[in-house]
Amino acid sequence: MKTYTIAAIPADGIGPEVIEAGLQVLAAVERRDGGFALDVQTFDWGSQFYKKHGEMMPANGLEQLKPFDAIFFGAVGAPDVPDHITLWGLRLPICQGLDQYANVRPTKIIPGIKTPLANVGPGDLDWVIIRENSEGEYSGIGGRAHRGHPQEVATEVSIFTRVGVERIMRYAFRMAQSRPRKFLTVVTKSNAQRHGMVLWDEIAAEVAEDFPDVTWDKMLVDAMTVRMTLNPQSLDTIVATNLHADILSDLAGALAGSLGVAPTANINPEGLFPSMFEPIHGSAFDITGKGIANPVAAFWTAVQMLEHLGEADAAARLMRAVEHVCAKGITTPDVGGTAKTKEVTEAVIGAIRSSNI
Ligand code: IPM
Ligand code: MG
């Protein structure tokens, strides 16, 4: 029997609540499946750790993570620590340090979860957004000078490298090729940003040559928001820069009903380092501790983690269980239900145990 080692980093806000729920459903899938085992080690890194130690994770944090098969991550962010510290202290160093350059964000309208769009229903908005996750607008290059003076200046430089753009384009074309429609939309802003985004477009066209069976088109990011809203059926796989995809994936989550259900996978496709799986929703301190956090995003990202580990049957079973429970209306208040995190979790565990799921 295969044993996978999982590093769980629940971190801040509702992170611990949804990660605990996620680990419970994973344990249920593991028992039901019987073909593999998960060996989970939990790390107490995050904003509380920062308040005690002055850093979000230990200096050798990345070294501690490297031996694991995957990382199951909650959320970072606390009301009393600046966001750029929490983010650049934990999540971004993990993504960048472990070269998780492909960020995968699937969307789908889950039965039982209401979309704000009029003419779509369950099964629609079946998209995968591929987000460049290692450079672009999040490269961290820049600085500030003349602090506090009227001439104060700050720069935030976007970096687009040939290697970085080419590898994310290849990943996106491969993803499009693996899906039934074999259709990719490349998001850009090369009309206004005439250096990095033009390189981005050129490399997209070059890589497309190697994928003759994939149809592709190009959209300016502003027009893309309109297409996602007014013509959502015209999309399938989408690739965009770090910042563009950050914004578009929030829109995708909202159109699919709630950010509470949106998952994400930070993938190192070569498998040189562990990949990291997390809900998109963030720490949500307004509802922390109330027991009403939506665990569906954490469950869905657990599905992505099982797929990544090669446990496709277990992944599919967990996804079916989640869809079954949502369709029955057992959902948390953010998507219009009245259930608590615990009730949704127990219902999913019940569905996993039942013989016909
Ligand atoms: C996301 C989040 C993060 C991001 C935040 C927490 C900085 O919005 O994963 O989409 O912008 O990358
Ligand atoms: Mg975001």
mmCIF file of C-alpha atoms and ligand atoms in Angstrom:
data_model
loop_
_atom_site.group_PDB
_atom_site.id
_atom_site.type_symbol
_atom_site.label_atom_id
_atom_site.label_comp_id
_atom_site.label_asym_id
_atom_site.label_seq_id
_atom_site.Cartn_x
_atom_site.Cartn_y
_atom_site.Cartn_z
ATOM 1 C CA MET A 1 0.000 0.000 0.000
ATOM 2 C CA LYS A 2 1.239 3.475 -0.880
ATOM 3 C CA THR A 3 1.688 6.017 1.879
ATOM 4 C CA TYR A 4 1.740 9.706 0.990
ATOM 5 C CA THR A 5 3.231 12.249 3.355
ATOM 6 C CA ILE A 6 1.175 15.420 3.695
ATOM 7 C CA ALA A 7 2.295 18.651 5.370
ATOM 8 C CA ALA A 8 -0.790 20.438 6.707
ATOM 9 C CA ILE A 9 -0.420 24.181 7.303
ATOM 10 C CA PRO A 10 -3.801 25.418 8.582
ATOM 11 C CA ALA A 11 -2.384 28.918 9.465
ATOM 12 C CA ASP A 12 -4.850 31.778 10.033
ATOM 13 C CA GLY A 13 -8.523 32.681 10.389
ATOM 14 C CA ILE A 14 -10.858 29.960 9.137
ATOM 15 C CA GLY A 15 -7.844 28.068 7.758
ATOM 16 C CA PRO A 16 -7.694 25.682 10.763
ATOM 17 C CA GLU A 17 -11.466 25.053 10.605
ATOM 18 C CA VAL A 18 -11.525 24.085 6.934
ATOM 19 C CA ILE A 19 -8.260 22.135 7.051
ATOM 20 C CA GLU A 20 -9.540 20.079 9.976
ATOM 21 C CA ALA A 21 -12.718 19.374 7.981
ATOM 22 C CA GLY A 22 -10.622 18.532 4.925
ATOM 23 C CA LEU A 23 -8.436 16.102 6.856
ATOM 24 C CA GLN A 24 -11.542 14.365 8.221
ATOM 25 C CA VAL A 25 -13.007 13.761 4.767
ATOM 26 C CA LEU A 26 -9.596 12.664 3.468
ATOM 27 C CA ALA A 27 -9.381 10.135 6.303
ATOM 28 C CA ALA A 28 -12.834 8.848 5.326
ATOM 29 C CA VAL A 29 -11.803 8.472 1.665
ATOM 30 C CA GLU A 30 -8.616 6.730 2.739
ATOM 31 C CA ARG A 31 -10.582 4.205 4.830
ATOM 32 C CA ARG A 32 -13.170 3.670 2.127
ATOM 33 C CA ASP A 33 -10.633 3.266 -0.654
ATOM 34 C CA GLY A 34 -8.216 1.116 1.298
ATOM 35 C CA GLY A 35 -5.518 1.336 -1.366
ATOM 36 C CA PHE A 36 -3.429 4.146 0.082
ATOM 37 C CA ALA A 37 -2.621 5.900 3.346
ATOM 38 C CA LEU A 38 -2.012 9.539 4.210
ATOM 39 C CA ASP A 39 0.612 10.347 6.792
ATOM 40 C CA VAL A 40 -0.206 13.901 7.906
ATOM 41 C CA GLN A 41 2.089 16.204 9.848
ATOM 42 C CA THR A 42 0.659 19.568 10.943
ATOM 43 C CA PHE A 43 2.767 22.741 11.131
ATOM 44 C CA ASP A 44 1.770 25.655 13.387
ATOM 45 C CA TRP A 45 3.121 28.360 11.069
ATOM 46 C CA GLY A 46 1.187 31.576 10.399
ATOM 47 C CA SER A 47 0.322 34.833 12.140
ATOM 48 C CA GLN A 48 0.285 33.428 15.710
ATOM 49 C CA PHE A 49 3.719 31.939 15.065
ATOM 50 C CA TYR A 50 4.792 35.367 13.730
ATOM 51 C CA LYS A 51 3.670 37.120 16.896
ATOM 52 C CA LYS A 52 5.779 34.716 18.978
ATOM 53 C CA HIS A 53 8.834 34.329 16.747
ATOM 54 C CA GLY A 54 8.882 37.390 14.466
ATOM 55 C CA GLU A 55 8.608 35.227 11.349
ATOM 56 C CA MET A 56 5.718 33.415 9.677
ATOM 57 C CA MET A 57 7.671 30.169 9.400
ATOM 58 C CA PRO A 58 11.129 29.082 10.574
ATOM 59 C CA ALA A 59 14.110 30.064 8.432
ATOM 60 C CA ASN A 60 14.484 26.438 7.320
ATOM 61 C CA GLY A 61 10.724 26.096 6.607
ATOM 62 C CA LEU A 62 11.157 25.267 2.935
ATOM 63 C CA GLU A 63 13.730 22.590 3.773
ATOM 64 C CA GLN A 64 11.230 21.059 6.204
ATOM 65 C CA LEU A 65 8.570 20.955 3.481
ATOM 66 C CA LYS A 66 10.667 19.538 0.658
ATOM 67 C CA PRO A 67 10.479 15.855 1.670
ATOM 68 C CA PHE A 68 6.644 15.811 1.696
ATOM 69 C CA ASP A 69 4.523 14.505 -1.161
ATOM 70 C CA ALA A 70 2.067 17.409 -0.912
ATOM 71 C CA ILE A 71 1.118 20.419 1.186
ATOM 72 C CA PHE A 72 -2.447 21.062 2.372
ATOM 73 C CA PHE A 73 -2.716 24.764 3.168
ATOM 74 C CA GLY A 74 -5.464 26.778 4.922
ATOM 75 C CA ALA A 75 -5.231 30.561 4.666
ATOM 76 C CA VAL A 76 -2.981 33.420 5.703
ATOM 77 C CA GLY A 77 -3.903 36.860 6.950
ATOM 78 C CA ALA A 78 -4.673 38.403 10.337
ATOM 79 C CA PRO A 79 -6.384 41.677 11.237
ATOM 80 C CA ASP A 80 -3.382 42.918 13.219
ATOM 81 C CA VAL A 81 -0.495 41.934 10.914
ATOM 82 C CA PRO A 82 -0.049 43.734 7.568
ATOM 83 C CA ASP A 83 -1.131 41.543 4.658
ATOM 84 C CA HIS A 84 2.101 41.927 2.730
ATOM 85 C CA ILE A 85 3.990 40.492 5.727
ATOM 86 C CA THR A 86 1.770 37.453 6.162
ATOM 87 C CA LEU A 87 1.706 36.790 2.458
ATOM 88 C CA TRP A 88 5.379 37.314 1.725
ATOM 89 C CA GLY A 89 6.284 35.469 4.945
ATOM 90 C CA LEU A 90 4.546 32.211 4.161
ATOM 91 C CA ARG A 91 2.449 31.571 1.083
ATOM 92 C CA LEU A 92 4.489 33.313 -1.596
ATOM 93 C CA PRO A 93 7.866 31.989 -0.362
ATOM 94 C CA ILE A 94 6.408 28.469 -0.480
ATOM 95 C CA CYS A 95 4.990 28.924 -4.004
ATOM 96 C CA GLN A 96 8.132 30.569 -5.319
ATOM 97 C CA GLY A 97 10.663 28.592 -3.256
ATOM 98 C CA LEU A 98 9.161 25.256 -4.300
ATOM 99 C CA ASP A 99 8.777 26.493 -7.888
ATOM 100 C CA GLN A 100 5.025 25.863 -7.943
ATOM 101 C CA TYR A 101 4.727 27.833 -11.128
ATOM 102 C CA ALA A 102 1.391 26.491 -12.332
ATOM 103 C CA ASN A 103 -1.617 27.577 -10.337
ATOM 104 C CA VAL A 104 -4.713 25.634 -11.315
ATOM 105 C CA ARG A 105 -8.161 27.033 -10.498
ATOM 106 C CA PRO A 106 -11.139 24.987 -11.662
ATOM 107 C CA THR A 107 -14.684 26.380 -11.632
ATOM 108 C CA LYS A 108 -17.959 24.569 -12.053
ATOM 109 C CA ILE A 109 -21.470 25.225 -10.872
ATOM 110 C CA ILE A 110 -22.037 22.570 -8.241
ATOM 111 C CA PRO A 111 -25.654 21.360 -8.051
ATOM 112 C CA GLY A 112 -27.355 23.087 -5.115
ATOM 113 C CA ILE A 113 -25.160 26.168 -5.310
ATOM 114 C CA LYS A 114 -26.797 29.174 -6.893
ATOM 115 C CA THR A 115 -25.085 31.236 -9.548
ATOM 116 C CA PRO A 116 -25.943 34.927 -9.919
ATOM 117 C CA LEU A 117 -26.053 34.401 -13.696
ATOM 118 C CA ALA A 118 -29.487 33.951 -15.271
ATOM 119 C CA ASN A 119 -28.913 31.517 -18.107
ATOM 120 C CA VAL A 120 -26.551 28.942 -16.670
ATOM 121 C CA GLY A 121 -27.026 25.941 -14.424
ATOM 122 C CA PRO A 122 -25.298 22.940 -12.846
ATOM 123 C CA GLY A 123 -22.366 21.713 -14.908
ATOM 124 C CA ASP A 124 -21.918 25.091 -16.609
ATOM 125 C CA LEU A 125 -18.937 27.389 -16.100
ATOM 126 C CA ASP A 126 -16.795 24.291 -16.375
ATOM 127 C CA TRP A 127 -13.564 26.230 -16.669
ATOM 128 C CA VAL A 128 -9.979 25.804 -15.565
ATOM 129 C CA ILE A 129 -7.989 28.961 -15.037
ATOM 130 C CA ILE A 130 -4.233 28.435 -15.261
ATOM 131 C CA ARG A 131 -2.466 31.180 -13.361
ATOM 132 C CA GLU A 132 1.235 31.914 -13.848
ATOM 133 C CA ASN A 133 2.419 31.585 -10.261
ATOM 134 C CA SER A 134 6.104 32.434 -10.116
ATOM 135 C CA GLU A 135 6.719 35.831 -11.702
ATOM 136 C CA GLY A 136 4.802 38.530 -13.573
ATOM 137 C CA GLU A 137 3.285 41.190 -11.353
ATOM 138 C CA TYR A 138 4.064 39.147 -8.204
ATOM 139 C CA SER A 139 7.806 38.924 -8.758
ATOM 140 C CA GLY A 140 8.465 41.180 -5.784
ATOM 141 C CA ILE A 141 10.900 43.327 -7.747
ATOM 142 C CA GLY A 142 10.849 47.025 -6.926
ATOM 143 C CA GLY A 143 11.508 49.371 -4.085
ATOM 144 C CA ARG A 144 10.787 52.625 -2.361
ATOM 145 C CA ALA A 145 12.875 55.739 -2.017
ATOM 146 C CA HIS A 146 12.522 59.179 -0.407
ATOM 147 C CA ARG A 147 10.221 57.712 2.197
ATOM 148 C CA GLY A 148 7.997 60.304 3.838
ATOM 149 C CA HIS A 149 9.084 63.091 1.506
ATOM 150 C CA PRO A 150 6.852 64.689 -1.118
ATOM 151 C CA GLN A 151 8.973 63.108 -3.840
ATOM 152 C CA GLU A 152 8.483 59.612 -2.382
ATOM 153 C CA VAL A 153 8.555 56.967 -5.108
ATOM 154 C CA ALA A 154 7.725 53.281 -5.330
ATOM 155 C CA THR A 155 8.217 50.835 -8.184
ATOM 156 C CA GLU A 156 6.559 47.465 -8.655
ATOM 157 C CA VAL A 157 8.167 45.793 -11.627
ATOM 158 C CA SER A 158 6.503 42.979 -13.544
ATOM 159 C CA ILE A 159 8.911 40.321 -14.756
ATOM 160 C CA PHE A 160 8.189 38.147 -17.775
ATOM 161 C CA THR A 161 10.898 35.673 -18.686
ATOM 162 C CA ARG A 162 10.943 33.463 -21.769
ATOM 163 C CA VAL A 163 11.349 30.389 -19.576
ATOM 164 C CA GLY A 164 8.563 31.482 -17.237
ATOM 165 C CA VAL A 165 6.071 32.300 -19.968
ATOM 166 C CA GLU A 166 6.880 29.288 -22.096
ATOM 167 C CA ARG A 167 6.477 26.777 -19.280
ATOM 168 C CA ILE A 168 3.089 28.141 -18.200
ATOM 169 C CA MET A 169 1.885 28.219 -21.819
ATOM 170 C CA ARG A 170 2.940 24.596 -22.292
ATOM 171 C CA TYR A 171 1.166 23.626 -19.086
ATOM 172 C CA ALA A 172 -1.994 25.460 -20.214
ATOM 173 C CA PHE A 173 -1.980 23.928 -23.705
ATOM 174 C CA ARG A 174 -1.489 20.475 -22.167
ATOM 175 C CA MET A 175 -4.397 21.100 -19.787
ATOM 176 C CA ALA A 176 -6.609 22.269 -22.681
ATOM 177 C CA GLN A 177 -5.567 19.192 -24.685
ATOM 178 C CA SER A 178 -6.584 16.902 -21.811
ATOM 179 C CA ARG A 179 -10.132 18.289 -21.685
ATOM 180 C CA PRO A 180 -12.935 17.348 -24.088
ATOM 181 C CA ARG A 181 -13.252 20.731 -25.785
ATOM 182 C CA LYS A 182 -9.491 21.155 -26.352
ATOM 183 C CA PHE A 183 -9.937 24.896 -26.267
ATOM 184 C CA LEU A 184 -7.677 27.516 -24.674
ATOM 185 C CA THR A 185 -8.184 31.242 -24.186
ATOM 186 C CA VAL A 186 -4.980 33.236 -23.661
ATOM 187 C CA VAL A 187 -5.651 36.373 -21.614
ATOM 188 C CA THR A 188 -3.460 39.381 -22.334
ATOM 189 C CA LYS A 189 -3.181 43.149 -22.171
ATOM 190 C CA SER A 190 -0.717 43.654 -24.975
ATOM 191 C CA ASN A 191 -2.559 46.676 -26.343
ATOM 192 C CA ALA A 192 -1.463 48.766 -23.348
ATOM 193 C CA GLN A 193 1.497 46.832 -21.939
ATOM 194 C CA ARG A 194 3.773 46.712 -24.898
ATOM 195 C CA HIS A 195 6.762 44.765 -23.580
ATOM 196 C CA GLY A 196 5.983 41.906 -21.213
ATOM 197 C CA MET A 197 2.529 41.256 -22.609
ATOM 198 C CA VAL A 198 3.770 41.292 -26.192
ATOM 199 C CA LEU A 199 6.366 38.676 -25.276
ATOM 200 C CA TRP A 200 3.548 36.725 -23.606
ATOM 201 C CA ASP A 201 1.496 36.797 -26.835
ATOM 202 C CA GLU A 202 4.455 35.831 -29.019
ATOM 203 C CA ILE A 203 5.318 32.832 -26.864
ATOM 204 C CA ALA A 204 1.653 31.736 -26.792
ATOM 205 C CA ALA A 205 1.668 31.659 -30.600
ATOM 206 C CA GLU A 206 4.970 29.735 -30.666
ATOM 207 C CA VAL A 207 3.808 27.113 -28.177
ATOM 208 C CA ALA A 208 0.466 26.762 -29.997
ATOM 209 C CA GLU A 209 2.375 25.352 -32.991
ATOM 210 C CA ASP A 210 3.215 22.285 -30.899
ATOM 211 C CA PHE A 211 -0.467 21.678 -30.101
ATOM 212 C CA PRO A 212 -2.221 21.515 -33.479
ATOM 213 C CA ASP A 213 -5.216 19.739 -31.926
ATOM 214 C CA VAL A 214 -5.903 22.600 -29.484
ATOM 215 C CA THR A 215 -7.984 25.538 -30.700
ATOM 216 C CA TRP A 216 -7.073 28.794 -29.040
ATOM 217 C CA ASP A 217 -8.033 32.426 -28.969
ATOM 218 C CA LYS A 218 -6.806 35.579 -27.292
ATOM 219 C CA MET A 219 -8.698 38.021 -25.074
ATOM 220 C CA LEU A 220 -7.778 41.337 -23.524
ATOM 221 C CA VAL A 221 -8.279 41.015 -19.785
ATOM 222 C CA ASP A 222 -10.876 43.768 -19.530
ATOM 223 C CA ALA A 223 -12.987 42.289 -22.300
ATOM 224 C CA MET A 224 -12.507 38.889 -20.670
ATOM 225 C CA THR A 225 -14.571 39.968 -17.645
ATOM 226 C CA VAL A 226 -17.443 40.759 -20.025
ATOM 227 C CA ARG A 227 -17.129 37.442 -21.848
ATOM 228 C CA MET A 228 -17.039 35.472 -18.597
ATOM 229 C CA THR A 229 -20.217 37.193 -17.472
ATOM 230 C CA LEU A 230 -22.228 37.423 -20.690
ATOM 231 C CA ASN A 231 -20.984 34.462 -22.698
ATOM 232 C CA PRO A 232 -19.637 31.982 -20.143
ATOM 233 C CA GLN A 233 -20.330 28.911 -22.285
ATOM 234 C CA SER A 234 -17.767 30.143 -24.807
ATOM 235 C CA LEU A 235 -14.878 29.402 -22.426
ATOM 236 C CA ASP A 236 -13.063 26.286 -21.271
ATOM 237 C CA THR A 237 -9.370 26.475 -20.349
ATOM 238 C CA ILE A 238 -7.939 29.918 -19.635
ATOM 239 C CA VAL A 239 -4.339 31.011 -19.108
ATOM 240 C CA ALA A 240 -3.421 34.378 -17.622
ATOM 241 C CA THR A 241 -0.658 36.198 -15.800
ATOM 242 C CA ASN A 242 -0.310 36.100 -12.039
ATOM 243 C CA LEU A 243 -2.348 39.264 -11.398
ATOM 244 C CA HIS A 244 -4.842 38.910 -14.239
ATOM 245 C CA ALA A 245 -5.683 35.373 -13.151
ATOM 246 C CA ASP A 246 -5.908 36.455 -9.527
ATOM 247 C CA ILE A 247 -8.666 38.880 -10.479
ATOM 248 C CA LEU A 248 -10.405 36.643 -13.011
ATOM 249 C CA SER A 249 -10.480 33.720 -10.580
ATOM 250 C CA ASP A 250 -12.358 35.804 -8.015
ATOM 251 C CA LEU A 251 -14.872 36.672 -10.718
ATOM 252 C CA ALA A 252 -15.092 33.001 -11.692
ATOM 253 C CA GLY A 253 -15.671 32.037 -8.045
ATOM 254 C CA ALA A 254 -18.406 34.631 -7.640
ATOM 255 C CA LEU A 255 -20.121 33.595 -10.875
ATOM 256 C CA ALA A 256 -20.042 29.975 -9.739
ATOM 257 C CA GLY A 257 -21.832 30.934 -6.539
ATOM 258 C CA SER A 258 -19.218 31.671 -3.874
ATOM 259 C CA LEU A 259 -15.522 31.949 -3.211
ATOM 260 C CA GLY A 260 -16.285 29.490 -0.408
ATOM 261 C CA VAL A 261 -16.292 26.671 -2.946
ATOM 262 C CA ALA A 262 -13.306 27.701 -5.104
ATOM 263 C CA PRO A 263 -10.155 25.571 -4.816
ATOM 264 C CA THR A 264 -6.630 26.025 -6.086
ATOM 265 C CA ALA A 265 -3.562 23.897 -6.686
ATOM 266 C CA ASN A 266 -0.045 25.312 -6.763
ATOM 267 C CA ILE A 267 1.745 22.782 -8.908
ATOM 268 C CA ASN A 268 5.388 22.044 -9.541
ATOM 269 C CA PRO A 269 4.714 20.024 -12.699
ATOM 270 C CA GLU A 270 8.132 18.395 -12.799
ATOM 271 C CA GLY A 271 7.578 16.943 -9.325
ATOM 272 C CA LEU A 272 10.931 18.252 -8.108
ATOM 273 C CA PHE A 273 9.178 19.791 -5.110
ATOM 274 C CA PRO A 274 5.880 19.157 -3.353
ATOM 275 C CA SER A 275 2.826 20.911 -4.749
ATOM 276 C CA MET A 276 0.462 22.842 -2.493
ATOM 277 C CA PHE A 277 -3.337 22.680 -2.322
ATOM 278 C CA GLU A 278 -5.529 25.355 -0.743
ATOM 279 C CA PRO A 279 -8.949 26.966 -0.796
ATOM 280 C CA ILE A 280 -8.936 30.385 -2.521
ATOM 281 C CA HIS A 281 -11.132 32.105 0.060
ATOM 282 C CA GLY A 282 -8.535 33.385 2.510
ATOM 283 C CA SER A 283 -8.698 33.759 6.282
ATOM 284 C CA ALA A 284 -12.155 35.455 6.602
ATOM 285 C CA PHE A 285 -11.742 36.745 10.174
ATOM 286 C CA ASP A 286 -15.310 38.061 10.161
ATOM 287 C CA ILE A 287 -16.577 34.496 10.511
ATOM 288 C CA THR A 288 -13.582 32.866 12.220
ATOM 289 C CA GLY A 289 -14.551 30.656 15.148
ATOM 290 C CA LYS A 290 -18.259 30.709 14.323
ATOM 291 C CA GLY A 291 -18.266 27.218 12.878
ATOM 292 C CA ILE A 292 -19.888 28.346 9.629
ATOM 293 C CA ALA A 293 -16.898 28.423 7.261
ATOM 294 C CA ASN A 294 -17.698 26.702 3.981
ATOM 295 C CA PRO A 295 -15.485 23.602 3.825
ATOM 296 C CA VAL A 296 -16.298 22.846 0.171
ATOM 297 C CA ALA A 297 -13.279 24.696 -1.252
ATOM 298 C CA ALA A 298 -11.021 22.743 1.107
ATOM 299 C CA PHE A 299 -12.716 19.485 0.047
ATOM 300 C CA TRP A 300 -12.380 20.344 -3.632
ATOM 301 C CA THR A 301 -8.699 21.188 -3.248
ATOM 302 C CA ALA A 302 -8.313 17.848 -1.422
ATOM 303 C CA VAL A 303 -9.749 16.318 -4.617
ATOM 304 C CA GLN A 304 -7.043 18.126 -6.590
ATOM 305 C CA MET A 305 -4.438 16.804 -4.152
ATOM 306 C CA LEU A 306 -5.625 13.201 -4.553
ATOM 307 C CA GLU A 307 -5.571 13.592 -8.340
ATOM 308 C CA HIS A 308 -2.050 14.981 -8.159
ATOM 309 C CA LEU A 309 -0.948 12.045 -5.995
ATOM 310 C CA GLY A 310 -2.324 9.673 -8.630
ATOM 311 C CA GLU A 311 -5.397 8.552 -6.664
ATOM 312 C CA ALA A 312 -7.933 9.384 -9.374
ATOM 313 C CA ASP A 313 -10.672 7.021 -8.114
ATOM 314 C CA ALA A 314 -10.522 8.364 -4.576
ATOM 315 C CA ALA A 315 -10.512 11.926 -5.945
ATOM 316 C CA ALA A 316 -13.584 11.271 -8.077
ATOM 317 C CA ARG A 317 -15.377 9.651 -5.152
ATOM 318 C CA LEU A 318 -14.720 12.642 -2.902
ATOM 319 C CA MET A 319 -15.955 15.050 -5.584
ATOM 320 C CA ARG A 320 -19.124 13.002 -6.089
ATOM 321 C CA ALA A 321 -19.720 13.014 -2.329
ATOM 322 C CA VAL A 322 -19.339 16.806 -2.179
ATOM 323 C CA GLU A 323 -21.715 17.308 -5.117
ATOM 324 C CA HIS A 324 -24.227 14.913 -3.599
ATOM 325 C CA VAL A 325 -24.260 16.798 -0.278
ATOM 326 C CA CYS A 326 -24.524 20.235 -1.931
ATOM 327 C CA ALA A 327 -27.336 19.015 -4.178
ATOM 328 C CA LYS A 328 -29.233 17.937 -1.042
ATOM 329 C CA GLY A 329 -29.017 21.546 0.195
ATOM 330 C CA ILE A 330 -26.630 20.814 3.063
ATOM 331 C CA THR A 331 -24.620 23.999 2.636
ATOM 332 C CA THR A 332 -23.259 26.849 4.732
ATOM 333 C CA PRO A 333 -24.796 30.365 4.914
ATOM 334 C CA ASP A 334 -22.410 31.938 2.344
ATOM 335 C CA VAL A 335 -24.177 29.894 -0.340
ATOM 336 C CA GLY A 336 -27.628 30.307 1.094
ATOM 337 C CA GLY A 337 -27.768 27.268 3.398
ATOM 338 C CA THR A 338 -28.104 26.964 7.160
ATOM 339 C CA ALA A 339 -25.644 24.151 7.865
ATOM 340 C CA LYS A 340 -22.538 24.483 9.989
ATOM 341 C CA THR A 341 -19.086 23.441 8.814
ATOM 342 C CA LYS A 342 -19.419 20.319 10.946
ATOM 343 C CA GLU A 343 -22.753 19.296 9.427
ATOM 344 C CA VAL A 344 -21.480 19.650 5.868
ATOM 345 C CA THR A 345 -18.372 17.669 6.819
ATOM 346 C CA GLU A 346 -20.370 14.882 8.470
ATOM 347 C CA ALA A 347 -22.716 14.692 5.497
ATOM 348 C CA VAL A 348 -19.768 14.337 3.100
ATOM 349 C CA ILE A 349 -18.230 11.642 5.300
ATOM 350 C CA GLY A 350 -21.603 9.860 5.336
ATOM 351 C CA ALA A 351 -21.769 10.025 1.545
ATOM 352 C CA ILE A 352 -18.229 8.647 1.210
ATOM 353 C CA ARG A 353 -19.131 5.714 3.450
ATOM 354 C CA SER A 354 -22.351 4.932 1.597
ATOM 355 C CA SER A 355 -22.010 2.143 -0.872
ATOM 356 C CA ASN A 356 -23.383 3.861 -3.946
ATOM 357 C CA ILE A 357 -21.106 6.924 -4.121
HETATM 358 C C1 IPM B 1 -5.329 34.303 -4.206
HETATM 359 C C2 IPM B 1 -5.272 35.365 -3.157
HETATM 360 C C3 IPM B 1 -3.858 35.819 -2.923
HETATM 361 C C4 IPM B 1 -3.258 36.323 -4.202
HETATM 362 C C5 IPM B 1 -3.822 36.874 -1.826
HETATM 363 C C6 IPM B 1 -4.139 36.270 -0.484
HETATM 364 C C7 IPM B 1 -2.567 37.657 -1.809
HETATM 365 O O1 IPM B 1 -6.088 36.439 -3.512
HETATM 366 O O2 IPM B 1 -4.760 33.233 -3.994
HETATM 367 O O3 IPM B 1 -5.959 34.521 -5.227
HETATM 368 O O4 IPM B 1 -3.474 37.445 -4.631
HETATM 369 O O5 IPM B 1 -2.523 35.581 -4.817
HETATM 370 MG MG MG B 2 -7.098 36.168 -5.285
#
